[in-house]
mmCIF file of C-alpha atoms (C1' of nucleotides) in Angstrom:
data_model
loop_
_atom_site.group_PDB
_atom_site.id
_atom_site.type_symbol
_atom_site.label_atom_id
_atom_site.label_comp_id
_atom_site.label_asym_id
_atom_site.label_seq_id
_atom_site.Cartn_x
_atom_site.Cartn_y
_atom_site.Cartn_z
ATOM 1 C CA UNK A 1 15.829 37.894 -39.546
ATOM 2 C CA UNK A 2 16.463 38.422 -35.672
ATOM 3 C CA UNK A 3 14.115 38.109 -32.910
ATOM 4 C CA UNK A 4 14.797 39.482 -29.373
ATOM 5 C CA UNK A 5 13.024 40.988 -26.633
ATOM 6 C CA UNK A 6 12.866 44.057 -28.738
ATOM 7 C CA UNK A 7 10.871 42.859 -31.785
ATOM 8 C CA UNK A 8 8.547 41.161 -28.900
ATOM 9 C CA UNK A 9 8.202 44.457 -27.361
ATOM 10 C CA UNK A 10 7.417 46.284 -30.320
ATOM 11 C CA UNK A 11 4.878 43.459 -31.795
ATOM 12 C CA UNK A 12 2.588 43.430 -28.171
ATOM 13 C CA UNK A 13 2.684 47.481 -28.256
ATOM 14 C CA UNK A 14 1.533 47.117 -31.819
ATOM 15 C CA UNK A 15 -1.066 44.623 -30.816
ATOM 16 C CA UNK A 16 -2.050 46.975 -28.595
ATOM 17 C CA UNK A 17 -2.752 49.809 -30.663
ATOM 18 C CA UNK A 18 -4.378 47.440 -32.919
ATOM 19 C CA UNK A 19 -7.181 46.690 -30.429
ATOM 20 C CA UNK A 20 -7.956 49.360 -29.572
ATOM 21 C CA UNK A 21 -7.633 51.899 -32.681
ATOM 22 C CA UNK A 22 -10.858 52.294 -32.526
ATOM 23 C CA UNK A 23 -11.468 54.749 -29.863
ATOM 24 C CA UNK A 24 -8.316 56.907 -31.064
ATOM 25 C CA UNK A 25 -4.957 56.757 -29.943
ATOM 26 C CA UNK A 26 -2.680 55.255 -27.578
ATOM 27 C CA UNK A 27 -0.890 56.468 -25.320
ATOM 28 C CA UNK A 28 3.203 55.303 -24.419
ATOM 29 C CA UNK A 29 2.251 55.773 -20.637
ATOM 30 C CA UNK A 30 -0.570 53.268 -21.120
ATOM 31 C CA UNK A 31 0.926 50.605 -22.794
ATOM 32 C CA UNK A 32 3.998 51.286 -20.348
ATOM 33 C CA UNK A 33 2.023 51.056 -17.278
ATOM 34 C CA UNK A 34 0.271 47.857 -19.031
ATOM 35 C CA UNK A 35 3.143 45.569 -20.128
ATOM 36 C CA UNK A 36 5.933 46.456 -17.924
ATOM 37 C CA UNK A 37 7.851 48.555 -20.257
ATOM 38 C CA UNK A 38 9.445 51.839 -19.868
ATOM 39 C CA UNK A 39 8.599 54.669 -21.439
ATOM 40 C CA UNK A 40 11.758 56.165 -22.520
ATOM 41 C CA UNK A 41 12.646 52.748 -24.239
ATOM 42 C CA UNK A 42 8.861 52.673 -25.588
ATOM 43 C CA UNK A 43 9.472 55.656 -26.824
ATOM 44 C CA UNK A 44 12.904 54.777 -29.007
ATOM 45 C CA UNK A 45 10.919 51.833 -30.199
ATOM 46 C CA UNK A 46 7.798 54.068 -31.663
ATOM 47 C CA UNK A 47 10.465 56.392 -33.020
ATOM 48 C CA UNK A 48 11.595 53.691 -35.459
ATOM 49 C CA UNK A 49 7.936 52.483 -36.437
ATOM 50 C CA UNK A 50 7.198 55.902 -37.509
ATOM 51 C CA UNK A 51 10.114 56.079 -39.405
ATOM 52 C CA UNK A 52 9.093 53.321 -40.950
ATOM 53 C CA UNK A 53 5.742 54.439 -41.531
ATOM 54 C CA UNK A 54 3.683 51.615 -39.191
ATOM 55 C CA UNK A 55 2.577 54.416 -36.845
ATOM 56 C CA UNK A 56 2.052 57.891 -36.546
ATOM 57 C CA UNK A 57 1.732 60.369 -33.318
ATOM 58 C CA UNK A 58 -0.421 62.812 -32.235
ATOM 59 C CA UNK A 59 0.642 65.214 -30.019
ATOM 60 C CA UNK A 60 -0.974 67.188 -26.990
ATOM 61 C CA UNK A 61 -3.903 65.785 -24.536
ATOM 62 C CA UNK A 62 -5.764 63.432 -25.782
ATOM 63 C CA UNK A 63 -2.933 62.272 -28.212
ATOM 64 C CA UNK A 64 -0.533 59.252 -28.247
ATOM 65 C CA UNK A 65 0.004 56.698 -31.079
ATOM 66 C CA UNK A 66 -2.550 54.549 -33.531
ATOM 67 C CA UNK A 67 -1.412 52.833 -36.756
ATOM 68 C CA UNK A 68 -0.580 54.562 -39.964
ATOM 69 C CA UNK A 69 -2.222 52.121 -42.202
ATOM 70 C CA UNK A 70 -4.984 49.569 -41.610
ATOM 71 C CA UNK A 71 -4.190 46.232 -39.427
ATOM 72 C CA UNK A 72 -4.484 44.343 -42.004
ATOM 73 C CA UNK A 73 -1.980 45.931 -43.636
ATOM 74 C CA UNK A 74 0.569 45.634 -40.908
ATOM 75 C CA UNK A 75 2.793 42.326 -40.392
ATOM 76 C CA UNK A 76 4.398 41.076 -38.074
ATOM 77 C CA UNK A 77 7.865 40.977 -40.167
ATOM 78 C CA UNK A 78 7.088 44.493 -41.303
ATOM 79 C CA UNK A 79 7.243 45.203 -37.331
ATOM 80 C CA UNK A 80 10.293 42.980 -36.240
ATOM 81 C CA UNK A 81 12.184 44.370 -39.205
ATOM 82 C CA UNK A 82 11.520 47.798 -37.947
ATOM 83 C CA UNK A 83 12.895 47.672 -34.347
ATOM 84 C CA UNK A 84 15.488 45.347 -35.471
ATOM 85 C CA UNK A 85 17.155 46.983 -38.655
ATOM 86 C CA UNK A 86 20.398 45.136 -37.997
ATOM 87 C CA UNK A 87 20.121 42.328 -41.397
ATOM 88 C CA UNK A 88 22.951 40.703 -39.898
ATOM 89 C CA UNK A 89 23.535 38.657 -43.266
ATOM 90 C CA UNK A 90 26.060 35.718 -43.336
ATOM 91 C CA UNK A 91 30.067 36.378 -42.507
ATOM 92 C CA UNK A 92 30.930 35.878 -46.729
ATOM 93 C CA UNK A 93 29.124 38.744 -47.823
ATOM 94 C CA UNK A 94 27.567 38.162 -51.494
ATOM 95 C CA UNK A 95 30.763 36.884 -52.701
ATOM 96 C CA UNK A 96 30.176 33.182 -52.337
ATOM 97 C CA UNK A 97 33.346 31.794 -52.955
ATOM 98 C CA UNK A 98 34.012 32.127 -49.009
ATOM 99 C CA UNK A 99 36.265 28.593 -49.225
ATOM 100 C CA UNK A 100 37.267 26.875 -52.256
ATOM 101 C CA UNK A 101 34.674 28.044 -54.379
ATOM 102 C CA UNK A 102 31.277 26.003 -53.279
ATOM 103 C CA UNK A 103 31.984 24.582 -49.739
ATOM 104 C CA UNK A 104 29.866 26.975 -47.726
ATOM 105 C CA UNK A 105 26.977 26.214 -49.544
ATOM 106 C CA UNK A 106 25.124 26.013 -45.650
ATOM 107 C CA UNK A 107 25.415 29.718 -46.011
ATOM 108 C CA UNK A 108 22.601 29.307 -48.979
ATOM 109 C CA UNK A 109 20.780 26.896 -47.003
ATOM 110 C CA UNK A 110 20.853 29.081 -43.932
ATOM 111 C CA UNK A 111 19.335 32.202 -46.503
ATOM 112 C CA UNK A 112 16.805 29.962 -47.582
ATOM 113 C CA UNK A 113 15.456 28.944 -43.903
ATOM 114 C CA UNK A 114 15.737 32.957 -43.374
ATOM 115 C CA UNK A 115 13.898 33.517 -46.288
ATOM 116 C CA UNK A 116 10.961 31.128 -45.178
ATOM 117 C CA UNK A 117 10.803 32.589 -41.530
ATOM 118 C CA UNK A 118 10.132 36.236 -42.717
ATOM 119 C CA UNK A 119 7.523 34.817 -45.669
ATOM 120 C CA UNK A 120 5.906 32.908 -42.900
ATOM 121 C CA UNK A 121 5.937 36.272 -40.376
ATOM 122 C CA UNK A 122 4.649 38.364 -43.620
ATOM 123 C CA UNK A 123 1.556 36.167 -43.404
ATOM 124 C CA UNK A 124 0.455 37.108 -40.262
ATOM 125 C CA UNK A 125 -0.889 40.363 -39.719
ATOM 126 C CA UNK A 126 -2.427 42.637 -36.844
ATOM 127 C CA UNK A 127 -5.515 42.299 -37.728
ATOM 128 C CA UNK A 128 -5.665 38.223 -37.544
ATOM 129 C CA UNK A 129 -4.860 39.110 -33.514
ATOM 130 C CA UNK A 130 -6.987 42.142 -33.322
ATOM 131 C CA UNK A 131 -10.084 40.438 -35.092
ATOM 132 C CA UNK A 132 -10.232 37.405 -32.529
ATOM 133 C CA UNK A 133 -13.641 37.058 -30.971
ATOM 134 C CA UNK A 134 -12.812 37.186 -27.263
ATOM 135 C CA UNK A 135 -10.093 40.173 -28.043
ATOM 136 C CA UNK A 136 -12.829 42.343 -29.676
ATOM 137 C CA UNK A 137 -14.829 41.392 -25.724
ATOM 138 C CA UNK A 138 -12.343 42.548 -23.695
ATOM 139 C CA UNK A 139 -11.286 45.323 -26.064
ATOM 140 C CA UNK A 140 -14.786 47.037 -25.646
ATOM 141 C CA UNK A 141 -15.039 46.559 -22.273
ATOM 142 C CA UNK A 142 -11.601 48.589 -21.669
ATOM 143 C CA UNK A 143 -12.588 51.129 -24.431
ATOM 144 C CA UNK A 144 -16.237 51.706 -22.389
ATOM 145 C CA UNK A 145 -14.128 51.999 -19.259
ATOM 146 C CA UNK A 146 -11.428 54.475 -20.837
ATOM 147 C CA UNK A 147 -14.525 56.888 -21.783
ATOM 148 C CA UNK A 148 -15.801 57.065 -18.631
ATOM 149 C CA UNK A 149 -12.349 57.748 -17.488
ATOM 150 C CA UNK A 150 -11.899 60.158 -19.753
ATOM 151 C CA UNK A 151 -14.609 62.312 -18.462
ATOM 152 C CA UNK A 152 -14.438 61.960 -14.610
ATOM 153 C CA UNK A 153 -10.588 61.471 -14.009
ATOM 154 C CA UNK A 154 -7.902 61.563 -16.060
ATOM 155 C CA UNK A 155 -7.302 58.434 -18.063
ATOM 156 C CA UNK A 156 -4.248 57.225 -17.471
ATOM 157 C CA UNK A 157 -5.496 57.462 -13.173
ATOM 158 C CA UNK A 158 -7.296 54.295 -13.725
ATOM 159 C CA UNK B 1 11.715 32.096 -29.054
ATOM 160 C CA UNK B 2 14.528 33.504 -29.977
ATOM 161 C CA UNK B 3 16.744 33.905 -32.651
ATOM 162 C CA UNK B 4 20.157 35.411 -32.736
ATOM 163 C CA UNK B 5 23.449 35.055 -34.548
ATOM 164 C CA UNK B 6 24.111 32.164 -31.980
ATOM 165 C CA UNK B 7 20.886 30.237 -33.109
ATOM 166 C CA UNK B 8 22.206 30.726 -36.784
ATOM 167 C CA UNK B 9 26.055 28.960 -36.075
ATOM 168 C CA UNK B 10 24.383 26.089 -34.482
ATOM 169 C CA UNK B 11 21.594 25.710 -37.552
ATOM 170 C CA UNK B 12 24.647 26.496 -40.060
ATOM 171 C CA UNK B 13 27.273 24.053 -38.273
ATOM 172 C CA UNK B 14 24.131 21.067 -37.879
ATOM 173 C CA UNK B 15 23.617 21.564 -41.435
ATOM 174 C CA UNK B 16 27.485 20.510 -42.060
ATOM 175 C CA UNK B 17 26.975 17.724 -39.915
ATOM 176 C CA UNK B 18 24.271 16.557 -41.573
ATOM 177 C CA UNK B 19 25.972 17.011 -45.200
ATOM 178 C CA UNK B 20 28.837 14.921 -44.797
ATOM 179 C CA UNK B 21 27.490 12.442 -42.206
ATOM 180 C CA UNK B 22 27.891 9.256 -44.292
ATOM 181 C CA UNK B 23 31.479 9.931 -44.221
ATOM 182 C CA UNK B 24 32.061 10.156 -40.968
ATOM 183 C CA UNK B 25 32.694 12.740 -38.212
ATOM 184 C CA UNK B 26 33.058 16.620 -38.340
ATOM 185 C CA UNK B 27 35.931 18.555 -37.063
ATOM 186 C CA UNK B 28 35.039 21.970 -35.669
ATOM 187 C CA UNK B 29 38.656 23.377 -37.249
ATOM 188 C CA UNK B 30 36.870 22.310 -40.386
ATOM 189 C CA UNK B 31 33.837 24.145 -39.480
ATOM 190 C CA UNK B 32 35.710 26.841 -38.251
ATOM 191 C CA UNK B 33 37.844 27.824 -41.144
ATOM 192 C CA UNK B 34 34.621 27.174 -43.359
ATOM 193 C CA UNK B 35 32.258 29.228 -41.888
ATOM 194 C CA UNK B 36 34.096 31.641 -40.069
ATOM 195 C CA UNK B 37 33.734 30.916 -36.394
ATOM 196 C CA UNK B 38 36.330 30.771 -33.929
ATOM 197 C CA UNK B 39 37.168 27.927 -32.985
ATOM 198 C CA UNK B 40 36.429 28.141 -29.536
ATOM 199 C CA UNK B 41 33.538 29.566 -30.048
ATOM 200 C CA UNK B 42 32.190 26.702 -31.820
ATOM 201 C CA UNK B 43 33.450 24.322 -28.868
ATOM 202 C CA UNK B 44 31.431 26.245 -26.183
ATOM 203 C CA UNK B 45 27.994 25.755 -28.684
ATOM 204 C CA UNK B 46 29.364 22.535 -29.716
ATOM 205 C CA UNK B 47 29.036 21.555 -25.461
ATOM 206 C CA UNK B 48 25.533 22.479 -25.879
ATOM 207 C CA UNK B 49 24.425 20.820 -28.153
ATOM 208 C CA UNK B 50 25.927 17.784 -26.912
ATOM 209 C CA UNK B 51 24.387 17.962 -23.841
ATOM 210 C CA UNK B 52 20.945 18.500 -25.295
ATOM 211 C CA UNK B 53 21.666 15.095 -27.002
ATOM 212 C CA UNK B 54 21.875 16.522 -30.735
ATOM 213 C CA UNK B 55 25.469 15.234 -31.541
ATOM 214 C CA UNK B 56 28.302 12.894 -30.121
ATOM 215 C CA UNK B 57 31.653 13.955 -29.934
ATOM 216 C CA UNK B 58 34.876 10.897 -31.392
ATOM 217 C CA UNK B 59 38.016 12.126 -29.563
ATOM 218 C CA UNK B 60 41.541 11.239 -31.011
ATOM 219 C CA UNK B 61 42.574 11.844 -34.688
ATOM 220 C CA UNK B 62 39.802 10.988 -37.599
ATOM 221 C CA UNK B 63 37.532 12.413 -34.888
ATOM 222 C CA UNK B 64 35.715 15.295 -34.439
ATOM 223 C CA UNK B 65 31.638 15.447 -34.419
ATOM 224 C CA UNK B 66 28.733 13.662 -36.020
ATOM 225 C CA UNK B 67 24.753 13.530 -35.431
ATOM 226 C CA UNK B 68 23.303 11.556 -32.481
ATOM 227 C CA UNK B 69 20.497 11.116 -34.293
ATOM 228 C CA UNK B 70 19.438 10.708 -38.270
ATOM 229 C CA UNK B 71 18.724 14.260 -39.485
ATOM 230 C CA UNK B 72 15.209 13.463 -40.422
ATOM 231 C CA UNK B 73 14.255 13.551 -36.306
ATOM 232 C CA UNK B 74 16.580 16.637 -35.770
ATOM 233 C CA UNK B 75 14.746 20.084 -36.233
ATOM 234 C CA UNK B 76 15.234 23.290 -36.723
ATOM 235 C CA UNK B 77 13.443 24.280 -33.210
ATOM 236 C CA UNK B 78 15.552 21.370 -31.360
ATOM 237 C CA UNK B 79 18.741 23.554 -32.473
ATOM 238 C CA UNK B 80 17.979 26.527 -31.495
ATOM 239 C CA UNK B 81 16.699 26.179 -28.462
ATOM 240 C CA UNK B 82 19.438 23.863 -27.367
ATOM 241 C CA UNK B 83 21.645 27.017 -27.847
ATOM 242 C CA UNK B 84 19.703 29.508 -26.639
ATOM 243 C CA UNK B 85 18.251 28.282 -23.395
ATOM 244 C CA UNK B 86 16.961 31.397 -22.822
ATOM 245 C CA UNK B 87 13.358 30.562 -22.735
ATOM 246 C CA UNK B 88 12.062 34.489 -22.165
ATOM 247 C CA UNK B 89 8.684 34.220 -21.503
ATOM 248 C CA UNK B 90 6.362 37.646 -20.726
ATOM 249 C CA UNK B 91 6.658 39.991 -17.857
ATOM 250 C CA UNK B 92 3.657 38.790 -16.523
ATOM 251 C CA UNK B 93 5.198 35.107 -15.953
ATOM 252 C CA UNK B 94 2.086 33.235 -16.166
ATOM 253 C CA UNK B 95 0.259 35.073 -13.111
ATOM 254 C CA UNK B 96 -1.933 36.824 -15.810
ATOM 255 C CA UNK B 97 -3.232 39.682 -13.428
ATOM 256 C CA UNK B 98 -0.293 41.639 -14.428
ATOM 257 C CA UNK B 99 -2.560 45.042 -15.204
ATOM 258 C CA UNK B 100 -6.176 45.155 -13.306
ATOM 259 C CA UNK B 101 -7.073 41.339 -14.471
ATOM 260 C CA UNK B 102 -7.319 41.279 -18.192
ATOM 261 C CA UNK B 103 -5.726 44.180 -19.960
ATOM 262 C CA UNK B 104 -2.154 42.575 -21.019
ATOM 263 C CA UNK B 105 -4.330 39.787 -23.101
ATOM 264 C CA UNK B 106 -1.852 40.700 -25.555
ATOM 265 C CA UNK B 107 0.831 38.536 -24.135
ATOM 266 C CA UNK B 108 -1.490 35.905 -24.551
ATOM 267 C CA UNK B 109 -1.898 36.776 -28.137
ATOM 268 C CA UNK B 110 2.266 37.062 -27.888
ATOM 269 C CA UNK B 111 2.176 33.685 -26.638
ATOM 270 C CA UNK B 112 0.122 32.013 -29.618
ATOM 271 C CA UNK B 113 2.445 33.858 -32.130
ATOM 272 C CA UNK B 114 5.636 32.822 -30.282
ATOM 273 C CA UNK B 115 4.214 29.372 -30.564
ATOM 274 C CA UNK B 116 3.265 29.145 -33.832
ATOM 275 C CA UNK B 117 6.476 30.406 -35.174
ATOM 276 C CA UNK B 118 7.824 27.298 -32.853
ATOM 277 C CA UNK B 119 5.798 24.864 -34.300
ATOM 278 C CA UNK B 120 7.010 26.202 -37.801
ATOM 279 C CA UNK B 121 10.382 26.068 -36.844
ATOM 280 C CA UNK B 122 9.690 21.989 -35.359
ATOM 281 C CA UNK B 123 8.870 21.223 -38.581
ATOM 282 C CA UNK B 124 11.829 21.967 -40.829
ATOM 283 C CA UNK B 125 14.081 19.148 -39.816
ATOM 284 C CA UNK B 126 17.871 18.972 -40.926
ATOM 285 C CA UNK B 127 17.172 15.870 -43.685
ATOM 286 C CA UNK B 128 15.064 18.395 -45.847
ATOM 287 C CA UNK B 129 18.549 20.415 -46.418
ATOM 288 C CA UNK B 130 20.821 17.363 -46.479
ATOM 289 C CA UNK B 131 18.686 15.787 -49.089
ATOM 290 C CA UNK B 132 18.445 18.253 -51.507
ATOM 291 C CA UNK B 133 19.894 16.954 -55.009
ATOM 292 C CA UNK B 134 22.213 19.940 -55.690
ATOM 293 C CA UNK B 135 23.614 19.497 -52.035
ATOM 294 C CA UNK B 136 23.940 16.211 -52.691
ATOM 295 C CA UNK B 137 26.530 17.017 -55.744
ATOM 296 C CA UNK B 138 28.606 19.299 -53.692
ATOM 297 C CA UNK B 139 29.011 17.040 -50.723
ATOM 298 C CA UNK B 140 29.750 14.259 -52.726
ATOM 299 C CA UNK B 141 32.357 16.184 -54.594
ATOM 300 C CA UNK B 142 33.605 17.156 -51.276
ATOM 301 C CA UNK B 143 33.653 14.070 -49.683
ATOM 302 C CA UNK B 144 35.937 12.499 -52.461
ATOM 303 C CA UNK B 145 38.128 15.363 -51.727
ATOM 304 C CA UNK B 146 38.094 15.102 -48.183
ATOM 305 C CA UNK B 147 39.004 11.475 -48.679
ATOM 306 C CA UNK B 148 41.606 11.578 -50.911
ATOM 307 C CA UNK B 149 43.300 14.306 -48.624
ATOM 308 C CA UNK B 150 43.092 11.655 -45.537
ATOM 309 C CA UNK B 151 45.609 10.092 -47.551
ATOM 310 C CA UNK B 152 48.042 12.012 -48.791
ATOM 311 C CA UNK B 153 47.681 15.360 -46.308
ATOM 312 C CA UNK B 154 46.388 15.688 -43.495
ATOM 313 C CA UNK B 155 42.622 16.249 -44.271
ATOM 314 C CA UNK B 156 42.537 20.097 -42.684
ATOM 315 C CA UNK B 157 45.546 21.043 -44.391
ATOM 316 C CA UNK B 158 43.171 21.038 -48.081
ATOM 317 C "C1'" DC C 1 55.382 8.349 -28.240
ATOM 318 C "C1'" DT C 2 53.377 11.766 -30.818
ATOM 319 C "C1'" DA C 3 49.938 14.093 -33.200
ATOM 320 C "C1'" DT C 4 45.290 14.986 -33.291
ATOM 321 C "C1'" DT C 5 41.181 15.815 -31.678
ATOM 322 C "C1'" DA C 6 37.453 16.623 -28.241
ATOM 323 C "C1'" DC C 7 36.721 18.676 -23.777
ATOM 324 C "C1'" DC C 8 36.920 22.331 -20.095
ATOM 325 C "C1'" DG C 9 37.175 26.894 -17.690
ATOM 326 C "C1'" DA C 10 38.606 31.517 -17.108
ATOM 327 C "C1'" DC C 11 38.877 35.822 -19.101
ATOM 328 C "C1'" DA C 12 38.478 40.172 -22.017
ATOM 329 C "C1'" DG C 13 37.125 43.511 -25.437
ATOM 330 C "C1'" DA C 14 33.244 44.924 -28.332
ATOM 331 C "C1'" DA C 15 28.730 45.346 -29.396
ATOM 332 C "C1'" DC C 16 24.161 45.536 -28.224
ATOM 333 C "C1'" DC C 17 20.104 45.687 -25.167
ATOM 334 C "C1'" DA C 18 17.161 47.697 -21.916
ATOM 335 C "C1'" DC C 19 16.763 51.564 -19.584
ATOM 336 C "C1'" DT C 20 17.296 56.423 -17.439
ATOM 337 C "C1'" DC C 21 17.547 61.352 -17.487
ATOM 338 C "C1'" DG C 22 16.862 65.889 -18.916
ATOM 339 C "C1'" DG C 23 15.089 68.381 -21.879
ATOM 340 C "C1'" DA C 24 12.235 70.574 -26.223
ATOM 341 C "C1'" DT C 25 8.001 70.909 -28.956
ATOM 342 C "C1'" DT C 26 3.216 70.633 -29.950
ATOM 343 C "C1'" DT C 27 -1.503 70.741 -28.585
ATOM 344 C "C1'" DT C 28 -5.551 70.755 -25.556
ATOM 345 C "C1'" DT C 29 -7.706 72.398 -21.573
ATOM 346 C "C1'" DT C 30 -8.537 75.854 -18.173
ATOM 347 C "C1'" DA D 1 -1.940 83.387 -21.190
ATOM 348 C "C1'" DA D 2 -0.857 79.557 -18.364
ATOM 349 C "C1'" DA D 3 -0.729 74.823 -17.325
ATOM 350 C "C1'" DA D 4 -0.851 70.211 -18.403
ATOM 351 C "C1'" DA D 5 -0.476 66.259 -21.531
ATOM 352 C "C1'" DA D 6 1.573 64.163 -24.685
ATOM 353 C "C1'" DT D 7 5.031 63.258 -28.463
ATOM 354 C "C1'" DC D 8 9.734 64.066 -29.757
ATOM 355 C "C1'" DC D 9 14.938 64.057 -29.164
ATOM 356 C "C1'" DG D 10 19.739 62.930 -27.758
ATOM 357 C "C1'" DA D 11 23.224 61.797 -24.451
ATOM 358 C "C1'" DG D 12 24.632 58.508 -21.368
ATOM 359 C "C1'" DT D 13 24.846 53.939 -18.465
ATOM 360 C "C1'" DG D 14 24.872 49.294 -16.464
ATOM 361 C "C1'" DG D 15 24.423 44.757 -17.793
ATOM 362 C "C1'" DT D 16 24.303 41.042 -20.857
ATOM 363 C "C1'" DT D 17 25.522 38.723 -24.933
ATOM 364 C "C1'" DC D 18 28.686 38.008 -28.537
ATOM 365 C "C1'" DT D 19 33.073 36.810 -30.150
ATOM 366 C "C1'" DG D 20 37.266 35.356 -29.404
ATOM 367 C "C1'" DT D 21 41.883 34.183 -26.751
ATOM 368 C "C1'" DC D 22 44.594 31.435 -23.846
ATOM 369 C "C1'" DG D 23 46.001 27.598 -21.404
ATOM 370 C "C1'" DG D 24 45.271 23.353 -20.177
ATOM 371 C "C1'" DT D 25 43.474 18.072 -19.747
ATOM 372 C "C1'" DA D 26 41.765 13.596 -21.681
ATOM 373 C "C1'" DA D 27 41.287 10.227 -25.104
ATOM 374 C "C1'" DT D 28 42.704 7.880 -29.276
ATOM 375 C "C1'" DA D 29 44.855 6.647 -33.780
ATOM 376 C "C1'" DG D 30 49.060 5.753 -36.014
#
DNA sequence: CTATTACCGACAGAACCACTCGGATTTTTT
DNA sequence: AAAAAATCCGAGTGGTTCTGTCGGTAATAG
């Protein structure tokens, strides 16, 4: 278990597809423009979710990304493990008899805290964000003004 | 929030601390050639830590480091942010009109998750490892050993 | 006095992160 | 058919973090 910049990155663009599934798919330029990040880099971290089957693309006008299974389906671990495939286990590798058989026995303890964290991110899924009351507000308001957008200018002009 | 290999020495070192407080204090070599670490390495988190008032260095031989507080009022969270400072909030820092007023409402929802997984990590403190009967054993055994060596070798040279 | 330990700062290679650039491919619109 | 919008793809880069080395100083126990 790791958590950096990266597996916040990839959890808000995942949010972000979450609310707004609805109306079809995301684009990388959007959520770029929206949270500060680049595209290029946006685009490396999508390239992993799809390989792990959390998202799927659609290309051409009118595409961009939405979620390859149902929010509630999608967890946050599932997410953070995605972008950040390094497991980075302890230095004594499986074999636990690291120093004089049992002293590193922290290494166990240290698994088991790991162990808890990802448990405790597996119980917390996109759709617990997605579902909120004042997110579902907002979330129409933007999808209302992304049709209109989507008919006069160009969508990502807004 | 963060949580790096860093985050895991200083949780994995604390934990040794808290093991064998009763007798006494800690060497870093000891942690060192235990775990894995350089030894410098440890030093520079070791600093850290001090100054975040976690542990209390004992210069001079028979020294080394021990808890500044009992383990049942250290945490998990105290660690780990003591280490990594770090506090890497959103883009947006706190002005939340990053993106035509309310679009990025997913750093709030970032936010929320970031501290809930703080308050999870607050509430694992160091005492729920140290007290666990089968650590217990071992760090009993260990201490006896340690002990005995303080008499006969030097205790590092086990 | 000597050995042992914490303390301190500078530095250096390696790895990783965040990002850029230049393209290629697919699809929709015109 | 042409143009535009979007995903896809890989090479490369500057900066930071990680990990560790080295050399030294200060305090303390025996």
């Amino acid at each position: 278990m790791k958590l950096s910049t990266k597996g916040r990155y990839a959890v808000t663009a995942m949010m972000d597809l979450a609310i707004h599934d609805r109306i079809g798919p995301v684009t990388l330029a959007d959520i770029s423009q929206c949270q500060g990040i680049s595209l290029s880099y946006l685009e490396q971290l999508f390239a992993k979710l799809r390989k792990h089957g959390l998202v799927e693309g659609v290309r051409g006008p009118g595409g961009g990304y939405r979620l390859a299974k149902p929010a509630d389906r999608i967890t946050v671990a599932n997410i953070i493990t995605a972008v950040d495939e390094n497991v980075d286990v302890t230095r004594c590798q499986g074999n636990e008899d690291c120093q004089q058989g049992d002293r590193c026995l922290t290494h166990e303890l240290w698994k088991d805290l790991s162990q808890q964290l990802y448990s405790f991110l597996d119980g917390i899924t996109l759709a617990q964000f997605a579902n909120r009351p004042e997110v579902q507000a907002v979330a129409r308001r933007q999808d209302r003004e992304i049709n209109r957008h989507h008919f006069i200018f160009s969508r990502t002009a807004a």
